[in-house]
mmCIF file with all atom_site columns, C-alpha atoms in Angstrom:
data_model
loop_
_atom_site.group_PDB
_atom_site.id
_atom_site.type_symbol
_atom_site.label_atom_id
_atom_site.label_alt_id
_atom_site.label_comp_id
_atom_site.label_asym_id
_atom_site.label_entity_id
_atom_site.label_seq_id
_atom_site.pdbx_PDB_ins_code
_atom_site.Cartn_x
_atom_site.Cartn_y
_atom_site.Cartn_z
_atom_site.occupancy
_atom_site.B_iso_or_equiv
_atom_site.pdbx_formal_charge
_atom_site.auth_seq_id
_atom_site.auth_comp_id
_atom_site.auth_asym_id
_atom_site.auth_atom_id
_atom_site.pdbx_PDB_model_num
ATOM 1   C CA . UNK A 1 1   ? 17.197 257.965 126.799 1.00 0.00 ? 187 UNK A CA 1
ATOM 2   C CA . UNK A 1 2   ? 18.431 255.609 129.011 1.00 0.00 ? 188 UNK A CA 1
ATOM 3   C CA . UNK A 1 3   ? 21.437 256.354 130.902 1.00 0.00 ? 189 UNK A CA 1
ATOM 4   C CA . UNK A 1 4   ? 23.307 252.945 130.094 1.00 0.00 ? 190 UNK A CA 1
ATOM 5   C CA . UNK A 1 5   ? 21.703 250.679 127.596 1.00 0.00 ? 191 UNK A CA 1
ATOM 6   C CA . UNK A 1 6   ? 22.258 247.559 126.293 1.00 0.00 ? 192 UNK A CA 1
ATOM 7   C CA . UNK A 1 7   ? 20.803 244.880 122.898 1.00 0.00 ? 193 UNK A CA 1
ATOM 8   C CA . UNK A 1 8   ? 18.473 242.723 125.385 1.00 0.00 ? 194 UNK A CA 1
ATOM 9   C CA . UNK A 1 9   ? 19.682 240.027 122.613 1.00 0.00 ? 195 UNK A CA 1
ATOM 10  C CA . UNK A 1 10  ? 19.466 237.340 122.684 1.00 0.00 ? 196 UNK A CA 1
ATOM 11  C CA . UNK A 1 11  ? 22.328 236.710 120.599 1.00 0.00 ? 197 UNK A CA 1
ATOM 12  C CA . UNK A 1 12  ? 22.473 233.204 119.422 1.00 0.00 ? 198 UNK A CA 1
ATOM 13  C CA . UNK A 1 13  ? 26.533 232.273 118.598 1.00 0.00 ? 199 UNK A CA 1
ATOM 14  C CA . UNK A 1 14  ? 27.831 228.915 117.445 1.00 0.00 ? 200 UNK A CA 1
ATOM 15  C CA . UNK A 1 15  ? 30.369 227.391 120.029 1.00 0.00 ? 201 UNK A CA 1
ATOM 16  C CA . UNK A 1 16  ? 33.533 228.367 118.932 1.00 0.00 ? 202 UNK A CA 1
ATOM 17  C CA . UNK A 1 17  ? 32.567 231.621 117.044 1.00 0.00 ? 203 UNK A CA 1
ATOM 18  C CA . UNK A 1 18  ? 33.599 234.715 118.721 1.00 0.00 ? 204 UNK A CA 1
ATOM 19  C CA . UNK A 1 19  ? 30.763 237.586 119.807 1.00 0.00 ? 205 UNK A CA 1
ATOM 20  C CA . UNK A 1 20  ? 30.925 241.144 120.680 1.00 0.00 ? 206 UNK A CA 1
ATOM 21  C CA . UNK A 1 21  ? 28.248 243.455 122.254 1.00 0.00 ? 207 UNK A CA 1
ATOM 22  C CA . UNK A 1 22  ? 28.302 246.909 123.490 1.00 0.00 ? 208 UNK A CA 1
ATOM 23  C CA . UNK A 1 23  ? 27.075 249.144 126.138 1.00 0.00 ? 209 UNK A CA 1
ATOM 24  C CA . UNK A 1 24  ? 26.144 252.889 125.520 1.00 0.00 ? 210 UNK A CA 1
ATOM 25  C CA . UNK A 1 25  ? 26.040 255.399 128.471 1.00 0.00 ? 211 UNK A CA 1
ATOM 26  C CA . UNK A 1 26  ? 24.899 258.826 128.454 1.00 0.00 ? 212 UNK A CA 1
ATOM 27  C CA . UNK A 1 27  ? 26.978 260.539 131.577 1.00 0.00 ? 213 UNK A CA 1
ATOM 28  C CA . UNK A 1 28  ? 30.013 261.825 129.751 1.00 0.00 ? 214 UNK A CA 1
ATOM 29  C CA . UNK A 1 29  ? 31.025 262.282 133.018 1.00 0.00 ? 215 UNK A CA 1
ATOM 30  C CA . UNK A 1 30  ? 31.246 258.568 133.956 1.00 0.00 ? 216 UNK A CA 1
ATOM 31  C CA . UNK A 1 31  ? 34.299 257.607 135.811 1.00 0.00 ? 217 UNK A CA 1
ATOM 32  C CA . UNK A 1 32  ? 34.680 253.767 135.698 1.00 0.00 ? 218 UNK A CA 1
ATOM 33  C CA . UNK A 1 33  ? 33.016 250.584 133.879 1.00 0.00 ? 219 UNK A CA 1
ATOM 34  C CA . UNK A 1 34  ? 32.440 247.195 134.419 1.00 0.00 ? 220 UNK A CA 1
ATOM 35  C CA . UNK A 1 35  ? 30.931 244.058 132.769 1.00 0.00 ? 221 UNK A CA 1
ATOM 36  C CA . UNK A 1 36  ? 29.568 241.501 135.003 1.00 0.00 ? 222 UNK A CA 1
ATOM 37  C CA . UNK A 1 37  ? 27.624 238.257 133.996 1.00 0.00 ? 223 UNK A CA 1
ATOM 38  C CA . UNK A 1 38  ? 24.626 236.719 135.201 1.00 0.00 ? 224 UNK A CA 1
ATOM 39  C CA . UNK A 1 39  ? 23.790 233.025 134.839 1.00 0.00 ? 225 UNK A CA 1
ATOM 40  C CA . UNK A 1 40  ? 19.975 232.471 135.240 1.00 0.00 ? 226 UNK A CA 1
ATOM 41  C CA . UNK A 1 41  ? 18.679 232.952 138.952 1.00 0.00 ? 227 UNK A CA 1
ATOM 42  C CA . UNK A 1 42  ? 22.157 233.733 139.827 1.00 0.00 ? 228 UNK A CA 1
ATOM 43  C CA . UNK A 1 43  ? 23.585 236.970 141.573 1.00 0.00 ? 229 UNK A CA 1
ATOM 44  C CA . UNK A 1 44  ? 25.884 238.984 139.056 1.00 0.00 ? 230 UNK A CA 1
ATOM 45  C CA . UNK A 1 45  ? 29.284 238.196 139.229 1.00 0.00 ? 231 UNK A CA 1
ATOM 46  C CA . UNK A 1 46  ? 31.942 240.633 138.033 1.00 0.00 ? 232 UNK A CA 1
ATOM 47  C CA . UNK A 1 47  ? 33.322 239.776 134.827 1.00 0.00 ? 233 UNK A CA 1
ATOM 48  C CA . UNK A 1 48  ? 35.807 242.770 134.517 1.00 0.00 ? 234 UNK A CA 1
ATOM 49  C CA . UNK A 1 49  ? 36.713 246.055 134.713 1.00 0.00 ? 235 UNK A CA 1
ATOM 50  C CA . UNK A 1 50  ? 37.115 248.065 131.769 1.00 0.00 ? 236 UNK A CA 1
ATOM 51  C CA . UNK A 1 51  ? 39.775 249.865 131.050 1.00 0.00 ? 237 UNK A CA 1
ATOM 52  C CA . UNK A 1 52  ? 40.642 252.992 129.367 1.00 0.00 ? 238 UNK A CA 1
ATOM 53  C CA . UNK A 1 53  ? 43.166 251.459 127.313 1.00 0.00 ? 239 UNK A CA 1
ATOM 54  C CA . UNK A 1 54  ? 41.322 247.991 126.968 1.00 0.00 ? 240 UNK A CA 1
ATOM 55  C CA . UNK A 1 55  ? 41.910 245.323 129.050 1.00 0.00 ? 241 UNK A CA 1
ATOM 56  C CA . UNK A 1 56  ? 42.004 241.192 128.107 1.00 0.00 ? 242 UNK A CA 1
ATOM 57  C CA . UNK A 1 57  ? 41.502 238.359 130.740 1.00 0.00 ? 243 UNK A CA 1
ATOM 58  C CA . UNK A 1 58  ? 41.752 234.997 128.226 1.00 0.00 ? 244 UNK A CA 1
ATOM 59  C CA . UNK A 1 59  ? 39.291 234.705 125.999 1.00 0.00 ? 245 UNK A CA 1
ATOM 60  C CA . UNK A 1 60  ? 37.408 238.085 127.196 1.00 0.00 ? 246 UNK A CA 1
ATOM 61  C CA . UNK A 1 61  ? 38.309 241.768 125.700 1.00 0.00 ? 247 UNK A CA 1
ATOM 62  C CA . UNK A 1 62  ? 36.897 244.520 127.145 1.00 0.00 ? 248 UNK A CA 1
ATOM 63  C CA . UNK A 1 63  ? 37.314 248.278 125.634 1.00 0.00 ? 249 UNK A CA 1
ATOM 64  C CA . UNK A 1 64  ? 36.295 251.787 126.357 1.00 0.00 ? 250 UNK A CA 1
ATOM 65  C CA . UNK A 1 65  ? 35.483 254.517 123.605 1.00 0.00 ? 251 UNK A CA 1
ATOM 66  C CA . UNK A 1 66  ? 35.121 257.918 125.975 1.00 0.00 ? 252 UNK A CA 1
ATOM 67  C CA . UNK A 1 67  ? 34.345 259.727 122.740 1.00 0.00 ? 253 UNK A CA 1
ATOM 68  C CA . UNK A 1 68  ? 31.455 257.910 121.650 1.00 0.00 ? 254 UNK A CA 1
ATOM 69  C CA . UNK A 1 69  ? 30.425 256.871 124.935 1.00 0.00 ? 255 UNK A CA 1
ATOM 70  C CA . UNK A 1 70  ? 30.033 253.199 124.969 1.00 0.00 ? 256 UNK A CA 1
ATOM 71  C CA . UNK A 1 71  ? 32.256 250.073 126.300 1.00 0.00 ? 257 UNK A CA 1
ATOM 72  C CA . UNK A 1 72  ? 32.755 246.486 124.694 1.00 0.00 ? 258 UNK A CA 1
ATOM 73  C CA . UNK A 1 73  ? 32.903 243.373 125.055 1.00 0.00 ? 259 UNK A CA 1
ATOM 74  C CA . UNK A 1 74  ? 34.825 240.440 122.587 1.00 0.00 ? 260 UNK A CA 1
ATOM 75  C CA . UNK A 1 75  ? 34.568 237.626 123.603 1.00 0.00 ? 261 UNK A CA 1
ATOM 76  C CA . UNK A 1 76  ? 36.810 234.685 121.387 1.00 0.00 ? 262 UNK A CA 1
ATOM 77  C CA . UNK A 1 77  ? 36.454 230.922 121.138 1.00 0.00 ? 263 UNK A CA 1
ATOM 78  C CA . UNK A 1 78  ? 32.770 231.014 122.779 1.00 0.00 ? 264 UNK A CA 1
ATOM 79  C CA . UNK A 1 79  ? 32.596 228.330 124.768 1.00 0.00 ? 265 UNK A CA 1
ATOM 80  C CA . UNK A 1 80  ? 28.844 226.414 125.935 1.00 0.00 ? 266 UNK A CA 1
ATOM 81  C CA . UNK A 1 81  ? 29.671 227.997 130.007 1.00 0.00 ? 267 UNK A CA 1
ATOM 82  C CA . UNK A 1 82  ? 29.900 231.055 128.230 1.00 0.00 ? 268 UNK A CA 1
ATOM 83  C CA . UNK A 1 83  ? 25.768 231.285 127.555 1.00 0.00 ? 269 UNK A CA 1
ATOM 84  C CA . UNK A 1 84  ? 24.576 233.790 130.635 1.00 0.00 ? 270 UNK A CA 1
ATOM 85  C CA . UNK A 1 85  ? 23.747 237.525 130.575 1.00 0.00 ? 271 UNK A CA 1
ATOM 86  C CA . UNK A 1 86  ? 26.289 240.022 130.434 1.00 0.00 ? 272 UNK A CA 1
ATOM 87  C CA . UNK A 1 87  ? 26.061 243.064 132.292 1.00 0.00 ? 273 UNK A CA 1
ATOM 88  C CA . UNK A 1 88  ? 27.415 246.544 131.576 1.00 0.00 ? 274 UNK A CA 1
ATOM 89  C CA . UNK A 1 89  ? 27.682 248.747 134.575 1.00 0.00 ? 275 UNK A CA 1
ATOM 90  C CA . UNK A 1 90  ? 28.586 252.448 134.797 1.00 0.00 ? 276 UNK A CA 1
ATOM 91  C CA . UNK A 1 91  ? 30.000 253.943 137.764 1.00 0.00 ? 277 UNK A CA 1
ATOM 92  C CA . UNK A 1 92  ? 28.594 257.705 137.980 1.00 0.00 ? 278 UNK A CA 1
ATOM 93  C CA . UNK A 1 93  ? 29.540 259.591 141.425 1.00 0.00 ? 279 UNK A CA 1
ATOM 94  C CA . UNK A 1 94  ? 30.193 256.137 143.177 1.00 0.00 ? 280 UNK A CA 1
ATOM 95  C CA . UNK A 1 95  ? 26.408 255.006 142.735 1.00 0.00 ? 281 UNK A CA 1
ATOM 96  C CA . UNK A 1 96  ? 26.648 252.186 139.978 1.00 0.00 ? 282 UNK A CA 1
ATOM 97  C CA . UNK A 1 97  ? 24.303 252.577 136.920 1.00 0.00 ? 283 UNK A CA 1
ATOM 98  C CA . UNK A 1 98  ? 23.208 248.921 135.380 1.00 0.00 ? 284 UNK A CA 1
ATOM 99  C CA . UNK A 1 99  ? 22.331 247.720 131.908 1.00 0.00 ? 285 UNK A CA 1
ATOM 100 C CA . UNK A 1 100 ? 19.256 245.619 131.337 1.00 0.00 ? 286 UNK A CA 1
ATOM 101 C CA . UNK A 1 101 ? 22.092 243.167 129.700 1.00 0.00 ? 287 UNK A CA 1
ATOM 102 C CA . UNK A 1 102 ? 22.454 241.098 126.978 1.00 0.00 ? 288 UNK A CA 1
ATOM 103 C CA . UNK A 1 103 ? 21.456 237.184 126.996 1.00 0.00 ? 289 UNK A CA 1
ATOM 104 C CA . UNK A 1 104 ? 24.170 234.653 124.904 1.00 0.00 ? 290 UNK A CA 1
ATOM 105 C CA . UNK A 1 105 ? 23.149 231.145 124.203 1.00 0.00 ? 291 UNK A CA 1
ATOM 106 C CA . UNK A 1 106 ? 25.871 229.535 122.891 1.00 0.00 ? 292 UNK A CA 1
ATOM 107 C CA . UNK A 1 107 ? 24.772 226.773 120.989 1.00 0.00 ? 293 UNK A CA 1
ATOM 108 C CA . UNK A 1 108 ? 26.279 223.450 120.398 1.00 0.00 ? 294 UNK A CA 1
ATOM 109 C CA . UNK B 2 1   ? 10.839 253.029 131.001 1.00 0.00 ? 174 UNK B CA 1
ATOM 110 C CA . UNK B 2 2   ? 11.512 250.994 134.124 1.00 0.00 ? 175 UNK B CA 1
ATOM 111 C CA . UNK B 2 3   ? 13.811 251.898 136.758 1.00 0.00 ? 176 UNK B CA 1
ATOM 112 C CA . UNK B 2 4   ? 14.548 250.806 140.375 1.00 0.00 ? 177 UNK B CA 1
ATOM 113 C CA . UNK B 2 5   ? 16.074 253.923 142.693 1.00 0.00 ? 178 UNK B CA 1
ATOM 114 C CA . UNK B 2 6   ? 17.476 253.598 146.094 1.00 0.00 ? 179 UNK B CA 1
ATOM 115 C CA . UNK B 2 7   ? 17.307 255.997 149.078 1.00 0.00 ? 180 UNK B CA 1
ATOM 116 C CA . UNK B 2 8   ? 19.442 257.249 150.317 1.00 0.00 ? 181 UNK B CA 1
ATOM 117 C CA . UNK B 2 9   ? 22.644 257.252 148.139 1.00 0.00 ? 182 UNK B CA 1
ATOM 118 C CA . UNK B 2 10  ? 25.194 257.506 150.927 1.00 0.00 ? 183 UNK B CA 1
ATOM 119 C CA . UNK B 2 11  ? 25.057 256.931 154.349 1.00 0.00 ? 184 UNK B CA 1
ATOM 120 C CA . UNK B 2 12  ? 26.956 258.367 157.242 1.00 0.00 ? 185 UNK B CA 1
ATOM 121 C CA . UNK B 2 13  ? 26.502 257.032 160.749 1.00 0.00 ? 186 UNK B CA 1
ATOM 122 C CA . UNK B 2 14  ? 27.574 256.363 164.035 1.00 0.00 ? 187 UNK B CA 1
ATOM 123 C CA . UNK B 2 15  ? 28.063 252.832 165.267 1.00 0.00 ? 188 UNK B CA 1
ATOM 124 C CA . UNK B 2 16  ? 25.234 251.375 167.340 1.00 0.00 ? 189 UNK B CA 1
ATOM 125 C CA . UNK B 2 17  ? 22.700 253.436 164.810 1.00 0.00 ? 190 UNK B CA 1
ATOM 126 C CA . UNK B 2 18  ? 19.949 251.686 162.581 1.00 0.00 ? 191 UNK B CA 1
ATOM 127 C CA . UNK B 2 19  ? 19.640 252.437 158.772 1.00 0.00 ? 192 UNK B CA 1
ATOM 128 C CA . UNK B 2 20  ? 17.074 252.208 156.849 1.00 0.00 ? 193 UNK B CA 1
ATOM 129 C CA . UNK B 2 21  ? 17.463 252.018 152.929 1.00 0.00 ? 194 UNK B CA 1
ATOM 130 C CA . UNK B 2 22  ? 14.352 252.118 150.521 1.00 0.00 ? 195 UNK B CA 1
ATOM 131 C CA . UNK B 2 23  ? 14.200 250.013 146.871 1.00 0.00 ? 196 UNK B CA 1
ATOM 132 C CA . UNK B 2 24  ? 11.312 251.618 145.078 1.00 0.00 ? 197 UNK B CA 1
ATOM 133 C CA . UNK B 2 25  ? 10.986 250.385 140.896 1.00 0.00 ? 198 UNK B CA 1
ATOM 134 C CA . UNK B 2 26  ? 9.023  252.643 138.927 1.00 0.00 ? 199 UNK B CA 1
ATOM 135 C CA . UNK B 2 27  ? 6.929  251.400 136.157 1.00 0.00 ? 200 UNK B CA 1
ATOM 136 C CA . UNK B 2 28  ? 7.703  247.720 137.522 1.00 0.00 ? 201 UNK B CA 1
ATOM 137 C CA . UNK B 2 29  ? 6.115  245.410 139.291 1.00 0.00 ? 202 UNK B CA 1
ATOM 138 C CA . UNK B 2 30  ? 8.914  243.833 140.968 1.00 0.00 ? 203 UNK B CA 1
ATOM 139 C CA . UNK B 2 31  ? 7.270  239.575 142.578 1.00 0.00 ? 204 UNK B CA 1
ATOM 140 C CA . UNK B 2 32  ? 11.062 239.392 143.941 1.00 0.00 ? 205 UNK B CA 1
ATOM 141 C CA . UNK B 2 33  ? 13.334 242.057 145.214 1.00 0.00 ? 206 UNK B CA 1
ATOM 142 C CA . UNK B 2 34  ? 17.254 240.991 146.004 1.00 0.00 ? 207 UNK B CA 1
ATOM 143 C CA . UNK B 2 35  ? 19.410 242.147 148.333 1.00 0.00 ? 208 UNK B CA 1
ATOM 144 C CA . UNK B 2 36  ? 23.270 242.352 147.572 1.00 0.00 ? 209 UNK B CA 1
ATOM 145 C CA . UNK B 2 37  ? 26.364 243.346 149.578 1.00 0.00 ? 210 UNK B CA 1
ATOM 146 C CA . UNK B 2 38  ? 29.541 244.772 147.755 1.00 0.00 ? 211 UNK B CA 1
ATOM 147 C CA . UNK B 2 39  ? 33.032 244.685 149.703 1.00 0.00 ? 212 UNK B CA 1
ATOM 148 C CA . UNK B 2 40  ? 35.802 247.213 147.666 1.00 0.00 ? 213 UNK B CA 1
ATOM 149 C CA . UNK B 2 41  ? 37.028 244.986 144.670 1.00 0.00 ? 214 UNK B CA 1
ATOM 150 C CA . UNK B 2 42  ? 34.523 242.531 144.766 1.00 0.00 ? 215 UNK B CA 1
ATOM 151 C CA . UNK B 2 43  ? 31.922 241.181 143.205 1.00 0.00 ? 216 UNK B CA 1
ATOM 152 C CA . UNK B 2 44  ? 27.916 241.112 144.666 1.00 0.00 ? 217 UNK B CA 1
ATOM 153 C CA . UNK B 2 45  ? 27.148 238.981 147.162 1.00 0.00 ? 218 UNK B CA 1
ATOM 154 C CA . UNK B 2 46  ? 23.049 238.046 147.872 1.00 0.00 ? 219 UNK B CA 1
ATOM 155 C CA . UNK B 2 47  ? 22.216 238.472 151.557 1.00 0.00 ? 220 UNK B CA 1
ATOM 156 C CA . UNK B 2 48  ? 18.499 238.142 150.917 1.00 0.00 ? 221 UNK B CA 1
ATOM 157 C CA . UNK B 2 49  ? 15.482 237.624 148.781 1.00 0.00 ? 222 UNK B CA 1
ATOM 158 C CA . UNK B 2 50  ? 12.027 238.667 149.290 1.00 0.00 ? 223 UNK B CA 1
ATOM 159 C CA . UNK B 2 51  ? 8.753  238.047 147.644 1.00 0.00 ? 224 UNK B CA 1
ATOM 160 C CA . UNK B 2 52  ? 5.658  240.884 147.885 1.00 0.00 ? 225 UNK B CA 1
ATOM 161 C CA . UNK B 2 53  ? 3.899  240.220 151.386 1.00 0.00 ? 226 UNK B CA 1
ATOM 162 C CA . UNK B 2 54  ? 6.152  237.182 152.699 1.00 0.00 ? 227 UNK B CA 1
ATOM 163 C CA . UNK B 2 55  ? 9.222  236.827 154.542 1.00 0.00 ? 228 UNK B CA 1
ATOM 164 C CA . UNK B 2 56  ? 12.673 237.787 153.305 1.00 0.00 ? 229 UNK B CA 1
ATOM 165 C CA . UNK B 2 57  ? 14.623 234.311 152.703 1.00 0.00 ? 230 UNK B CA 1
ATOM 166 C CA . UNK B 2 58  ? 18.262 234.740 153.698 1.00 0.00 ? 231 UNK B CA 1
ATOM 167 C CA . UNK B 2 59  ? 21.791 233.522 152.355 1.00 0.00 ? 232 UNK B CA 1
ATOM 168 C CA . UNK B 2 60  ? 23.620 231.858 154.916 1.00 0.00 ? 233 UNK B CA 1
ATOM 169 C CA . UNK B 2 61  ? 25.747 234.186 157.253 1.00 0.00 ? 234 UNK B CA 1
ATOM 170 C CA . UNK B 2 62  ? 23.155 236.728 157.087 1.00 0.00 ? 235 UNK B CA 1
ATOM 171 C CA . UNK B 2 63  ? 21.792 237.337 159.989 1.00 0.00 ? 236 UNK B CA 1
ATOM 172 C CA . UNK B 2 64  ? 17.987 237.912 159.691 1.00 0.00 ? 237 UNK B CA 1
ATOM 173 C CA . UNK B 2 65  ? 17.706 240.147 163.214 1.00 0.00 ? 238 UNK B CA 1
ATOM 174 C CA . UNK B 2 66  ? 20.507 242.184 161.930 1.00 0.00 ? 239 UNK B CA 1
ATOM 175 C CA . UNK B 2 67  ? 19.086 243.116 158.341 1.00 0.00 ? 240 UNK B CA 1
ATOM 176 C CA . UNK B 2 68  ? 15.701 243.493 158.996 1.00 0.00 ? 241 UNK B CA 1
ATOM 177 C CA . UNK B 2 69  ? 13.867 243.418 154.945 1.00 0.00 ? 242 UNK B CA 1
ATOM 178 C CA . UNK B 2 70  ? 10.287 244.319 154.595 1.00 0.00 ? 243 UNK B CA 1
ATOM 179 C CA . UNK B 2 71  ? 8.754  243.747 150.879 1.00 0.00 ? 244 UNK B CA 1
ATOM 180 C CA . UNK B 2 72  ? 5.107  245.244 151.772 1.00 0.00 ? 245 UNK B CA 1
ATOM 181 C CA . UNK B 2 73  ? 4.523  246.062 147.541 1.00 0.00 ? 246 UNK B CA 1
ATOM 182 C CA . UNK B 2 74  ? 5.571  245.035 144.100 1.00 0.00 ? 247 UNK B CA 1
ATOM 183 C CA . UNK B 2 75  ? 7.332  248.570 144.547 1.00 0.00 ? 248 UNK B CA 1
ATOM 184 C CA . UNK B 2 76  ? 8.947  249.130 147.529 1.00 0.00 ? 249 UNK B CA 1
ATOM 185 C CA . UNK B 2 77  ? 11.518 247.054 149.952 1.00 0.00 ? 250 UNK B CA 1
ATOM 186 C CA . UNK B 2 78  ? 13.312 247.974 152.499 1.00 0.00 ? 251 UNK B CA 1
ATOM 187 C CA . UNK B 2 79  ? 16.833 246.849 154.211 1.00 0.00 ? 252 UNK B CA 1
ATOM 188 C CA . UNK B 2 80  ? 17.116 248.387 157.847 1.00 0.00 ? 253 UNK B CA 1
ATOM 189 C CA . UNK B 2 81  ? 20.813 247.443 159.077 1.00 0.00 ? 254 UNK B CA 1
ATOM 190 C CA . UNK B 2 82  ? 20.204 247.394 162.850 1.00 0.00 ? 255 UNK B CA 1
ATOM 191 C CA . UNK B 2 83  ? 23.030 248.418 165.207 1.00 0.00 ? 256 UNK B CA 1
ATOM 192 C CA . UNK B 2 84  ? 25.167 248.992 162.258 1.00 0.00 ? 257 UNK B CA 1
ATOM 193 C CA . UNK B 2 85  ? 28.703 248.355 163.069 1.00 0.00 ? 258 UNK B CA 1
ATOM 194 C CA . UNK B 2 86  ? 32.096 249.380 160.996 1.00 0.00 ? 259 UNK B CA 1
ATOM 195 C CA . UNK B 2 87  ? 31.848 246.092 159.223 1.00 0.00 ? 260 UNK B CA 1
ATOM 196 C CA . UNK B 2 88  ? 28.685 246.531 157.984 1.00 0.00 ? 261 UNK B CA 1
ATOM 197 C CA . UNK B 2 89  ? 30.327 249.346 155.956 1.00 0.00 ? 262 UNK B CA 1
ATOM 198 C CA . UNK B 2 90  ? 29.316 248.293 152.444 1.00 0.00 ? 263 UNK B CA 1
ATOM 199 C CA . UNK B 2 91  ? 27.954 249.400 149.069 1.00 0.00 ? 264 UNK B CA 1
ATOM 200 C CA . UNK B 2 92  ? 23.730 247.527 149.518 1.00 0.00 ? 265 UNK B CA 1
ATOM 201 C CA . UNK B 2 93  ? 22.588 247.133 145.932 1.00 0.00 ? 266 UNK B CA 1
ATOM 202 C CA . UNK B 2 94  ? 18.826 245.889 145.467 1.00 0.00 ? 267 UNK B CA 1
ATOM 203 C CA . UNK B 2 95  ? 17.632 244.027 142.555 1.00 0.00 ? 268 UNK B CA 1
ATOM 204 C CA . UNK B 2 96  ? 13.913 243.847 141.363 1.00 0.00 ? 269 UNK B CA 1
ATOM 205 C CA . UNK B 2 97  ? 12.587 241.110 139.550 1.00 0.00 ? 270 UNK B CA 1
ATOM 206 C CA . UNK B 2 98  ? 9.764  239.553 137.482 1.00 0.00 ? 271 UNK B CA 1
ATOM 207 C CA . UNK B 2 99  ? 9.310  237.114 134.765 1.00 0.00 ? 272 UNK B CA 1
ATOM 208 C CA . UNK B 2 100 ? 12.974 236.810 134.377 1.00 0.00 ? 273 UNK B CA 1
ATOM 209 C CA . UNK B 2 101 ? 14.286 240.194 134.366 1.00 0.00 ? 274 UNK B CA 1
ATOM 210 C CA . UNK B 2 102 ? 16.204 241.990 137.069 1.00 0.00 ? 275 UNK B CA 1
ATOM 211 C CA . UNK B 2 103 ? 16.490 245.612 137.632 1.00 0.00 ? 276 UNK B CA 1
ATOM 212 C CA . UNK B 2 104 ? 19.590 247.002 139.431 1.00 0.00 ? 277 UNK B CA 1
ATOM 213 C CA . UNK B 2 105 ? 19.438 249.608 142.012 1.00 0.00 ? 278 UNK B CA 1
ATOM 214 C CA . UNK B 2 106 ? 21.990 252.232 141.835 1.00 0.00 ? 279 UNK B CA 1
ATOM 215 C CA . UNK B 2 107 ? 23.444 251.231 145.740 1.00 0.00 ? 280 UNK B CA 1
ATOM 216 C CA . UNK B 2 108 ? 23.413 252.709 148.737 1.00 0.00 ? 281 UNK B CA 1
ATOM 217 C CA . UNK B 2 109 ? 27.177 253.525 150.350 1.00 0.00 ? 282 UNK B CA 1
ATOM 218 C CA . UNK B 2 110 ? 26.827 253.032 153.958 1.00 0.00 ? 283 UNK B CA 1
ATOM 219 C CA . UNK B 2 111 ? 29.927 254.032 156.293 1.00 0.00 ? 284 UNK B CA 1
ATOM 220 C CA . UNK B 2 112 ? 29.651 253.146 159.932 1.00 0.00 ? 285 UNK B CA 1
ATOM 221 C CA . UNK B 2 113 ? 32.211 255.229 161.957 1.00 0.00 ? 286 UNK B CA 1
#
């Protein structure tokens, strides 16, 4: 098993429709978590940190379950400049663990 | 399945000292490898890209004689910080690529005291 994995997708949302996606990690032991996105030939650029108690920034929700070992992200009112891959990172003894991510066309 | 390590994990060393750090993938045959910096609190920033057997292309502000980046396979690159300096403290994350997808390196922490 993978120790973060991801739905490579793609998921294909209407604009306007609001998507979720998760992130499952196998290091119970993992101490922090991030989603970043990646637009197409692009470096990743952090998204946001997750949370333990969930976090929002706008349109973007981000939440940690600890118990079943995976992190999520909402994301409402998709938007066209939303389309890109999202990364999940995990953070396991400071060396960062990345998902394979998860593409989102968000169609018109 | 496919994974891209990095060697060494953490790095400890004295200014004035070169560092090398290794990007191997495993099961993946990687036509591009990146090269990212990553301050505290902040996202990645690309410093270079290399394709198998040519020269490393960098980002501007990187200097090329500083971080020296040799991509002799599909499987291995390497970043050697020359004369590493406390500001060249950093977390150096590699990336492999091909055909569209990117594998992440787990970074390398480098202090320079």
């Amino acid at each position: 098993r993978k120790e973060v994995e991801q739905d490579p997708g793609p998921f294909n949302v209407p604009e306007g429709a609001t998507v979720a996606f998760n992130c499952t990690y196998s290091n119970s032991a993992s101490q922090s978590f991030f989603w970043y996105r990646q637009d197409c030939r692009k470096e990743p650029k952090l998204l946001m940190s997750v949370y333990s108690s969930g976090n929002e920034d706008g349109r973007f929700t981000a939440q940690l379950n600890r118990a079943s070992q995976y992190i999520s992200l909402l994301i409402r009112d998709s938007k066209l400049s939303d389309s890109a891959t999202y990364l999940c990172v995990v953070n396991n003894n400071y060396q960062l663990i990345w998902g394979a991510g998860t593409k989102l066309i968000i169609k018109p | 399945g496919a994974v891209v390590s990095q060697h060494p994990s953490w790095v400890i060393c004295k200014s004035g000292t070169s560092v090398k750090i290794e990007c191997r993938s495993l099961d993946f045959q990687a036509t591009t490898m990146f090269w990212y910096r990553q301050f505290p609190k902040q996202s990645l920033m690309l410093m270079a890209t290399s394709n198998e057997g040519s020269k490393a292309t960098y980002e501007q502000g990187v200097e090329k004689d500083k971080f020296l980046i040799n991509h002799a396979s599909l499987t291995l690159s390497t970043l050697t910080v020359t004369s590493a300096h406390p500001e060249d403290s950093s977390f150096y994350i590699c990336s492999a690529s091909r055909a569209g997808t990117d594998l992440f390196g787990p970074g390398t922490r480098l202090l320079v005291l």
